[in-house]
Amino acid sequence: MLENGYYWRNREIREHVAVIDGTVKPDFVLANGTYLNTYTKQWLKGNIWILNDRIVYVGDKLPENQSAKIIDCKGSYLVPGYMEPHAHPFQLYNPVSLAKYAADFGTTTLINDNLVWNFLMDKKKAVTLLRAFNKLPVSMFWWARFDSQTALQNEEEFFNTEEVLSWLEHSSVVQGGELTAWPSLLRGDDRLLYWIQEAKRMGKPVEGHLPGASEKTLTKMKLLGVSADHESITGEEVIRRLRLGYQVGLRYSSIRPDLPKLLEEIMDAGIDTYDNMMMTTDGATPAFYEKGLMNICIEIAIEKGVPLPDAYRMASHNVAQHYGMTEQLGTIAPGRLANINILDAKENPHPVSVLAKGKWIKRDYEVQQSTVDFEWEKYDIAPLEVDWELSKSDLQFSVPIGLELMNNVIIKPYPIETDVTLDVIPNTNNDAFLLLVDRKGKWRINTAIKGFTNNLGAMVSSYSTTGDFVCIGKSKPDMILAWQRVKEHGGGIVLAHQGEIIFELPLRLGGSMFDGDMSALIDKEKGLKDLLKDFGYPFADPIYTILFLSATHLPYIRVTQQGILDVKKREVLFPAIMR
């Protein structure tokens, strides 16, 4: 006797076949359109029959049943729903709000980072959450992280063989990585190598994180099992990876908008095949997505002269092929999910209408559902409950080494020369207090940061790599004021200046994510950026600056749960202090 799941799936497939036989009527037919066949890279005229969430027929015929609903697509061009192969769905937004917003612009599949789930919930609860995501019209898949990309006090609790393999075995998890701990792998970390081998044994690729890697390092990483990498910042680096057999992600993100330059340089070098390339926005911050996700990447590719079929394939078929999902996604063919974008011209990747799993996300430019309700509280994703107070005694600074921002995310050490025993640092320099404090109130790290602000009283954020509190500012009283407001919100980003709250962004979902739609969040983020710029922030992306203060995959010094860390030496210079 077949198990219920198999029986249900068999019955569904038999029903698809019955549509072809004429004994079952399709839900509707997209007729008379021109669709992109991504297998042959041809634009073909045809009719597409859809039943429930699937494409059941693509070709010249119409159903024999005269009552079948026909949607005339004459003059329109149909392409597969776009796929984002490398999403970080926690950059202030949450996975549901990002997916909804992305789909409005034609990106109907996201391959997502699972890092935050490791910190916010246990694996059992995460599995039920992933199951709930699968009920959404947008197709959502996940990575299995192998490391925290920071220095935790209890790394083994989150990243151990049992936890990592249980993630890898989940049907919604389609890759291992991204591998920010690759230096440990090169140094002989055999447990990490075992996890990579297990991912490959399951048929799941492993995503690298190899910025600036030499040919020798890339070769070693290929031998060790890394399948793909998205860290190229020059055309030469793209070509080097392609020649070694990597699947290469071309990045267009808020801190690395490299795609136009990469395409120009690889085309100048004579590269005219794109089958092993994808495009990614790599977790851009909200305002960068104001006009969409992969539709923007495809537009850039078309403008740079990539042949139209390849431009669309780089955001659909190529992605699905890399993840072994072309029988399900990335193409317009029988048996695939009905994720289809309808365009008014081949050269215009911004869809008039969007189908996801056979449901209209957008039709004739009109978004069909403005918001998506999701019961986060069912999965214990709720406002932070903080049962401790930040006090003046926590704001004692004596460490001689601080962090100096060189750009959005690169930080160098510097000797602290300003008087950090004062309650307020004068505005005559760019130094500010920097405090990282445990979300449970057990430990703290006190230092200084140069180059973030020259006069802001305080910014406090529960949004960070690990969900701990980041406090930056010139004024200790303002830091306490802003922290109290973050606590009242149950998480968020708050700015205080001269005894007044001047900005607040509640992040009520685990202290990390905004519980609202993307348009409202985009406006909020723009306001935050403008304020920080007024208070001396000199770079483009303060959200990534906050996030990566603890990120040990970047040079040169970081503030982590263990303390102030020299990244290259993996040495704690000044340890965390117990409160």
mmCIF file of C-alpha atoms in Angstrom, residues 1-11:
data_model
loop_
_atom_site.group_PDB
_atom_site.id
_atom_site.type_symbol
_atom_site.label_atom_id
_atom_site.label_comp_id
_atom_site.label_asym_id
_atom_site.label_seq_id
_atom_site.Cartn_x
_atom_site.Cartn_y
_atom_site.Cartn_z
ATOM 1 C CA MET A 1 0.000 0.000 0.000
ATOM 2 C CA LEU A 2 1.398 3.382 -0.995
ATOM 3 C CA GLU A 3 1.952 6.002 1.689
ATOM 4 C CA ASN A 4 -0.536 8.879 1.629
ATOM 5 C CA GLY A 5 2.004 11.355 0.229
ATOM 6 C CA TYR A 6 2.911 9.133 -2.690
ATOM 7 C CA TYR A 7 -0.731 8.330 -3.373
ATOM 8 C CA TRP A 8 -1.663 12.003 -3.412
ATOM 9 C CA ARG A 9 1.235 12.895 -5.719
ATOM 10 C CA ASN A 10 0.493 10.010 -8.088
ATOM 11 C CA ARG A 11 -3.140 11.056 -8.293
#
